Coordinates of C-alpha atoms in Angstrom, one line a residue:
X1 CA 103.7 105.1 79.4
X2 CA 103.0 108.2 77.3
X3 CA 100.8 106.5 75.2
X4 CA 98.8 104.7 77.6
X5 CA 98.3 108.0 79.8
X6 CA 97.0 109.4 75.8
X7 CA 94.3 106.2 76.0
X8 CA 92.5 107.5 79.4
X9 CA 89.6 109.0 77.6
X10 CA 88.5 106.0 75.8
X11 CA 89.5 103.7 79.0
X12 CA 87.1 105.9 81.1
X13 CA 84.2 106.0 78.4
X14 CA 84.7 101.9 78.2
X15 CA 84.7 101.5 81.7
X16 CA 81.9 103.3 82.6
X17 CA 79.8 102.3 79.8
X18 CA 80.5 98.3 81.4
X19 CA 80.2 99.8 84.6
X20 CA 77.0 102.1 84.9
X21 CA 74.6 99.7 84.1
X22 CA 75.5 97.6 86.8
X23 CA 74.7 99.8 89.6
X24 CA 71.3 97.5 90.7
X25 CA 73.9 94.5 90.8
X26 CA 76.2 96.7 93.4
X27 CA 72.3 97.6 95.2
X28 CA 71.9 94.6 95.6
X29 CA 74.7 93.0 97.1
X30 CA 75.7 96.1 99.2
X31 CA 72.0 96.0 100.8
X32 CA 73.0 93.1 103.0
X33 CA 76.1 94.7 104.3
X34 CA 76.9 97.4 106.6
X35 CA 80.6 98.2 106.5
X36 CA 83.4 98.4 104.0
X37 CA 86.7 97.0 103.9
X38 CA 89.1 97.1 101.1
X39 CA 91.8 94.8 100.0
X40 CA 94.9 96.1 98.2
X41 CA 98.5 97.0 97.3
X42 CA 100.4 99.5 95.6
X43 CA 98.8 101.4 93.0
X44 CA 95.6 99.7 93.5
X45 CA 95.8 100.4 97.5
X46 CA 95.8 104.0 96.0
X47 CA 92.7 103.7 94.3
X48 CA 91.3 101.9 97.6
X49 CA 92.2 105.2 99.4
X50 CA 90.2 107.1 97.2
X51 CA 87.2 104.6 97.9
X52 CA 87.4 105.1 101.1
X53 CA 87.0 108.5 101.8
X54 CA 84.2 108.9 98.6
X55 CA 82.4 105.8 100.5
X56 CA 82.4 107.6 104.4
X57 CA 81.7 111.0 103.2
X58 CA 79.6 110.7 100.3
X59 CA 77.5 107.2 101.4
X60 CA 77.9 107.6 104.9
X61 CA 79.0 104.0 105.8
X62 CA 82.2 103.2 107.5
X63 CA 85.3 102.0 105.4
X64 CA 88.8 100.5 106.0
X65 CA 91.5 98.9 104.8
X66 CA 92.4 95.3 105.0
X67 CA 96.1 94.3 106.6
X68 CA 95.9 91.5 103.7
X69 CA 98.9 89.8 106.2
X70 CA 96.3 88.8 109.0
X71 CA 94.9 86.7 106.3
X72 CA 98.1 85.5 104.6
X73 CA 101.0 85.3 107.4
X74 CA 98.4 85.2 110.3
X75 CA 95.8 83.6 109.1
X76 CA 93.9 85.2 111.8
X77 CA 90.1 84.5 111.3
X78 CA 87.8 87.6 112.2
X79 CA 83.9 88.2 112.1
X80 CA 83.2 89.7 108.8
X81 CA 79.5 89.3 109.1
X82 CA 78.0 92.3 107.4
X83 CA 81.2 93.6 105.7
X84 CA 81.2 94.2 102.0
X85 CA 85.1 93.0 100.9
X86 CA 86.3 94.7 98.1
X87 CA 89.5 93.4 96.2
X88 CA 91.2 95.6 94.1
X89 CA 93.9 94.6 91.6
X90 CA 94.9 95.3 87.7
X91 CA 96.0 91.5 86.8
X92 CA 93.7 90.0 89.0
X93 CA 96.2 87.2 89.4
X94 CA 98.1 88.8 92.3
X95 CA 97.8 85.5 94.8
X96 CA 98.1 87.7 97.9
X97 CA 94.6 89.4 97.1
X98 CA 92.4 86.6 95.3
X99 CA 93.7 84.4 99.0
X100 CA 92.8 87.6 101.1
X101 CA 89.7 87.9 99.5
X102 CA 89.1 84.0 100.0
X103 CA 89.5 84.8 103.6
X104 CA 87.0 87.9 104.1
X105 CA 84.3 85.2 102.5
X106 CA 85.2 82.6 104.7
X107 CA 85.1 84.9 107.8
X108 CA 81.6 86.2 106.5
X109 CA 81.9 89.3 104.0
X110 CA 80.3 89.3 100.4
X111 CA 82.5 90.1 98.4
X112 CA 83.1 92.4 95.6
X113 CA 86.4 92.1 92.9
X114 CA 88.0 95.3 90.9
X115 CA 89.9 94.7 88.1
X116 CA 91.3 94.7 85.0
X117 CA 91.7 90.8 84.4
X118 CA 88.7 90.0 83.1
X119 CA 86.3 87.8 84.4
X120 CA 87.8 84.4 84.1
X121 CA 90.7 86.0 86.0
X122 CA 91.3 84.6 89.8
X123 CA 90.3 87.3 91.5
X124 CA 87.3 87.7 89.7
X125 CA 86.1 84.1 89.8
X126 CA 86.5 84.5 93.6
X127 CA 84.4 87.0 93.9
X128 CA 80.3 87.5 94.3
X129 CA 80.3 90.2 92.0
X130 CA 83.2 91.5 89.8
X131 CA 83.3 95.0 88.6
X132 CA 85.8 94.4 85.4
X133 CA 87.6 97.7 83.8
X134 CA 88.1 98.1 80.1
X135 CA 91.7 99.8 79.9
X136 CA 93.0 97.4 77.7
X137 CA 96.3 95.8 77.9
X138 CA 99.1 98.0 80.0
X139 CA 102.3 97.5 78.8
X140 CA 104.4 100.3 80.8
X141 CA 105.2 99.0 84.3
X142 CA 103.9 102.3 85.9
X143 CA 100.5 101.8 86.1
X144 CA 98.3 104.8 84.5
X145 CA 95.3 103.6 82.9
X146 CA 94.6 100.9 84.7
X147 CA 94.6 103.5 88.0
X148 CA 92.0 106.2 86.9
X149 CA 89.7 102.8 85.5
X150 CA 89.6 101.2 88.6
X151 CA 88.3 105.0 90.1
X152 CA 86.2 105.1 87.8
X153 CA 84.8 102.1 89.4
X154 CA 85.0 103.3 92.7
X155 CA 82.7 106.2 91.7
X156 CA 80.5 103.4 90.5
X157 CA 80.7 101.4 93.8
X158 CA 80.1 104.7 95.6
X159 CA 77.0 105.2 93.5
X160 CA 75.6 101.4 94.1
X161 CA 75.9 102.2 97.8
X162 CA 73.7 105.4 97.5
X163 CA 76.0 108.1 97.4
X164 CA 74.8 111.5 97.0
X165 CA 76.4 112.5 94.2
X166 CA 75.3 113.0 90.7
X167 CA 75.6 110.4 88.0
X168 CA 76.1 112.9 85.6
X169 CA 79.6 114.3 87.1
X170 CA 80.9 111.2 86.4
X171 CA 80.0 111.0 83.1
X172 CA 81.8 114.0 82.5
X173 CA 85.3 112.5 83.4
X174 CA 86.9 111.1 80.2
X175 CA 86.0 114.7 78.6
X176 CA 88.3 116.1 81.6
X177 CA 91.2 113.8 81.5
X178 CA 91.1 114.7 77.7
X179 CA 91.7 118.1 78.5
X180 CA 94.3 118.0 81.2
X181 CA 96.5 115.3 78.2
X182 CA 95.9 118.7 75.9
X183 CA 96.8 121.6 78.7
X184 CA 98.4 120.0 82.0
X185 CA 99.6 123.2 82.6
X186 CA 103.7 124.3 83.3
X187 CA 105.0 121.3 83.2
X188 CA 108.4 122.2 82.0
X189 CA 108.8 124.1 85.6
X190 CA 107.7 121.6 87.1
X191 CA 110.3 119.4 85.7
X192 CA 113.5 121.4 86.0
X193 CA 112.2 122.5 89.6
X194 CA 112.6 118.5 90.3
X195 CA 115.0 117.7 87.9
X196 CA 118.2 118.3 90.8
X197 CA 115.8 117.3 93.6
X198 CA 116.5 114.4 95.6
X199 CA 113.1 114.2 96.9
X200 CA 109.8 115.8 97.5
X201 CA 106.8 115.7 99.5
X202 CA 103.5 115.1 97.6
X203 CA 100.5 116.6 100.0
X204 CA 96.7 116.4 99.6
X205 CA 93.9 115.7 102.5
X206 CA 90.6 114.0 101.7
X207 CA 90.0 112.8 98.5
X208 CA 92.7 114.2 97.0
X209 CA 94.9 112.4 99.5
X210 CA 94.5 109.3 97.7
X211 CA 96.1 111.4 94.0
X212 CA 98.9 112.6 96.6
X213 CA 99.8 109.3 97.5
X214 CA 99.6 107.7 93.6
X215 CA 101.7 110.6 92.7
X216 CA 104.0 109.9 95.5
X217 CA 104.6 106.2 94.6
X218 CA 104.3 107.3 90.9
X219 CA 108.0 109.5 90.8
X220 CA 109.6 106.7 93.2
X221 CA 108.7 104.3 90.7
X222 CA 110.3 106.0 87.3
X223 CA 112.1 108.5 88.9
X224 CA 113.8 106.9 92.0
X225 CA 112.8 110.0 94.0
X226 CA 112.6 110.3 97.4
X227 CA 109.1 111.1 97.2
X228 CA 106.7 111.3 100.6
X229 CA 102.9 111.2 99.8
X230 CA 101.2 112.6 102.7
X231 CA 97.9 114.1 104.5
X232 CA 99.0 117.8 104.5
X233 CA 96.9 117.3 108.3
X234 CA 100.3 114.6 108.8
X235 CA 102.5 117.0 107.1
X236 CA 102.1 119.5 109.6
X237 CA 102.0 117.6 112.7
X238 CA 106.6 117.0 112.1
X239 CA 107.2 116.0 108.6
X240 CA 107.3 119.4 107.6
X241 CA 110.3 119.9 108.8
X242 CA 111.9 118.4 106.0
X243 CA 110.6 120.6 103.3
X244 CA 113.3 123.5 102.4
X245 CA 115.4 124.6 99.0
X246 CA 116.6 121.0 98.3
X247 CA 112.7 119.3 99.2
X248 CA 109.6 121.0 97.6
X249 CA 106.7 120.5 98.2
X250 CA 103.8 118.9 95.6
X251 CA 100.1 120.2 97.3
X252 CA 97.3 118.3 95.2
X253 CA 94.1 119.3 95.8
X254 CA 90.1 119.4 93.8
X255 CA 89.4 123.4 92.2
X256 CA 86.5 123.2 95.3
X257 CA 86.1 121.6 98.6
X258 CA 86.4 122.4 102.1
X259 CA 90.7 121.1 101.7
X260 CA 91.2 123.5 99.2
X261 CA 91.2 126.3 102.0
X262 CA 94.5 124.6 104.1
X263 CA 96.0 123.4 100.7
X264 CA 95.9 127.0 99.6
X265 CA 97.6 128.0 103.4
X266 CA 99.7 125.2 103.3
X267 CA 101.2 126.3 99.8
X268 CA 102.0 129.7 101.2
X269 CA 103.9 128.6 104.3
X270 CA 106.1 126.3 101.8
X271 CA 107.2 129.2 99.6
X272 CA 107.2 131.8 103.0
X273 CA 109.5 129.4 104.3
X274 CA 111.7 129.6 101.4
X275 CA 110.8 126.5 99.7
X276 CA 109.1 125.5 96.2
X277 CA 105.0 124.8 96.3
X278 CA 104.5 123.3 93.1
X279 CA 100.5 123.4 92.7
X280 CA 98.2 120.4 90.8
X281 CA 94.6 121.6 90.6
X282 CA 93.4 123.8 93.5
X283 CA 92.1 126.5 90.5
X284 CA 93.3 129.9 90.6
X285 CA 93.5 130.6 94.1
X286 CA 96.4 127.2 94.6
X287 CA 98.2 128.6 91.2
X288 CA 98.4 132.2 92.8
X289 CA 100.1 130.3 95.8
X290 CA 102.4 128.0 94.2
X291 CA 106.0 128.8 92.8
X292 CA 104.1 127.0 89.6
X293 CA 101.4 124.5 88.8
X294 CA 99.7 121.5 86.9
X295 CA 96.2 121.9 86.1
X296 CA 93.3 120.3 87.7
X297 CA 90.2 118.9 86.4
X298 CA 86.7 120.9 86.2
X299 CA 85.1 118.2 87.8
X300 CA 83.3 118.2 91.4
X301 CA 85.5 117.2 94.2
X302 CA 84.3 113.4 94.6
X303 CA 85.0 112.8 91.2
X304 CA 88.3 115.0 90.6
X305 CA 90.9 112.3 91.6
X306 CA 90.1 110.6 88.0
X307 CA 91.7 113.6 86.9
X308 CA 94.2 114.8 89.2
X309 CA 96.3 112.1 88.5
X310 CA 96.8 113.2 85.0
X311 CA 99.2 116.0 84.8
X312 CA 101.2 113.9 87.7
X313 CA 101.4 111.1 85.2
X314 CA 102.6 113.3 82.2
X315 CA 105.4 115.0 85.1
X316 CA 106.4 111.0 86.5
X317 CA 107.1 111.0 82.6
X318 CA 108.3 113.5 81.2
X319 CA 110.6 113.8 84.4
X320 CA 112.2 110.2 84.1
X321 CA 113.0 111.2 80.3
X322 CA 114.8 114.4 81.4
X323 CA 116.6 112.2 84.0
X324 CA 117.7 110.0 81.6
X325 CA 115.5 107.2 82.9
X326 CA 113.4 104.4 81.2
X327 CA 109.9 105.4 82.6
X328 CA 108.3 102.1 81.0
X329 CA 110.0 99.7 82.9
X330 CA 112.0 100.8 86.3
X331 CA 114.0 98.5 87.6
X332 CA 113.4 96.3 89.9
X333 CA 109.8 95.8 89.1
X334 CA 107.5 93.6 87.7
X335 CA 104.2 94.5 86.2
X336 CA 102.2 91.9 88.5
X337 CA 103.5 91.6 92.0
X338 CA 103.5 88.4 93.9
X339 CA 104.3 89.1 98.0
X340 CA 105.7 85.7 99.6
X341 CA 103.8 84.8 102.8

């Protein structure tokens, strides 16, 4: 897992160099659709998130995601006409996802496939138009490379739909990640703040929601924590309740944006209260807050979750280690997934 959260840089630069050029395809396709609806699980329902709110706030069209059961255990047919499906999944062989995605083009969607398969893979094949990362093989179960590749092809969805955004920023990504591998930040407080822990609640709202919720499903999978990814909007509406001396808090959030301002607020009713705020990102101001803190990318809020995830990857880690755990292969898991119907 280390090693493969070391080979980020070069998995960004690869991806987007495939990627990038294929922008007019994305145009093209996306130009007789209106809506958006995404077709996931687990990690790669993550990266869907993150689609999802870059795709409504940055492109202005209205996104979703798919309950892949209507499809599967339903097999409810509904009018698609004018949706742009969007399968996302790091084998591409996850039967669940290539039949879901069978089913959005048989209802009516064009469809789009993310992933790291290839092109001959399943999901790919079933596809109109497949948008293939260039991670390389991932051998750790926890998926880390794989993850910020298939953002990084979000970001290039996002920009075939007409985003306004700046090409550029993304470009400036692998550089970042690089970086954060170099400096995460305190991560040895971090560590023995959770080492005795058995849970925590992992908070971010808008695009950073989507790192909350990877992070979140990240330390259940290698730590076996008790870990709650939520919108810090959620959070406060009851769950908060169970944050106190035995449940920090994680906040996640981009160095600028308009969440950073409740992130920031949110961090100093955790530690008021009595509780640890461990900060990732959120610049100075979310350090000041936060009883300590992982560093965050200097990147532009639609494009920081290719980074945020970074020094949560390198705690997932370095926190399994310290437990005594095996963060390469939990158990229990597999590294493709196949549901039952």
């Amino acid at each position: 897992m280390r090693s493969e959260i070391a080979e980020q840089p070069a998995a960004l630069r690869a991806t987007l160099d495939a990627l990038l050029p294929r922008i007019p395809e994305v145009t093209s396709l996306a130009g007789q659709t209106r809506h958006l609806l995404f077709i996931a699980r687990g990690t790669s329902d993550n990266a869907a998130v993150y689609g999802r709110y870059l795709i409504e706030s940055h492109a202005g069209r209205l996104a979703a995601l798919a309950a892949p059961s209507i499809a599967t255990t339903y097999r409810r047919k509904l009018d698609l006409d004018g949706v742009l499906a969007v399968a996302v999944s790091q084998s591409g062989r996850t039967e669940e996802i290539v039949e879901t995605l069978d089913w959005a083009r048989d209802c009516g969607a064009r469809t789009v496939a993310i992933t790291n398969g290839g092109e001959q893979s399943p999901l790919a094949q079933a596809a109109d138009l497949a948008l293939c990362t260039v991670a390389g093989e991932e051998k750790a179960v926890p998926a880390t490379k794989t993850y910020t590749t298939q953002l990084a092809a979000m970001a290039v969805l996002a920009l075939g739909l007409g985003a306004d955004v700046h090409k550029d920023d993304l470009k400036k990504a692998p550089d970042a990640v690089q970086k954060l591998i170099e400096d995460p930040g305190d991560l040895d407080a971090l560590v023995e703040g959770l080492a005795d822990k058995p849970g925590v609640v992992v908070s971010g709202r808008g695009l950073a929601f989507s790192t909350a919720l990877e992070l979140a499903l990240k330390l259940k999978e290698a730590c076996y924590l008790h870990a709650m990814g939520l919108s810090y909007a959620d959070l406060l509406h009851g769950p908060i309740a169970v944050v106190d001396a035995d449940t920090p808090a994680i906040l996640v959030a981009a160095g600028e944006g308009p969440t950073l301002p409740g992130t920031i607020a949110l961090a100093e009713r955790v530690t008021g209260a009595g509780a640890a705020a461990y900060g990732v990102g959120g610049g100075h101001a979310l350090a000041s807050a936060s009883t300590a803190s992982l560093n965050g990318p200097d990147l532009p809020e639609w494009v920081a979750p290719l980074g945020l995830i970074v020094p949560g990857q390198l705690l997932t880690e370095a926190l399994a280690r310290r437990l005594g755990y095996d963060p390469d292969a939990p158990r229990g898991l597999n590294k493709v997934t196949q549901t039952d119907e």
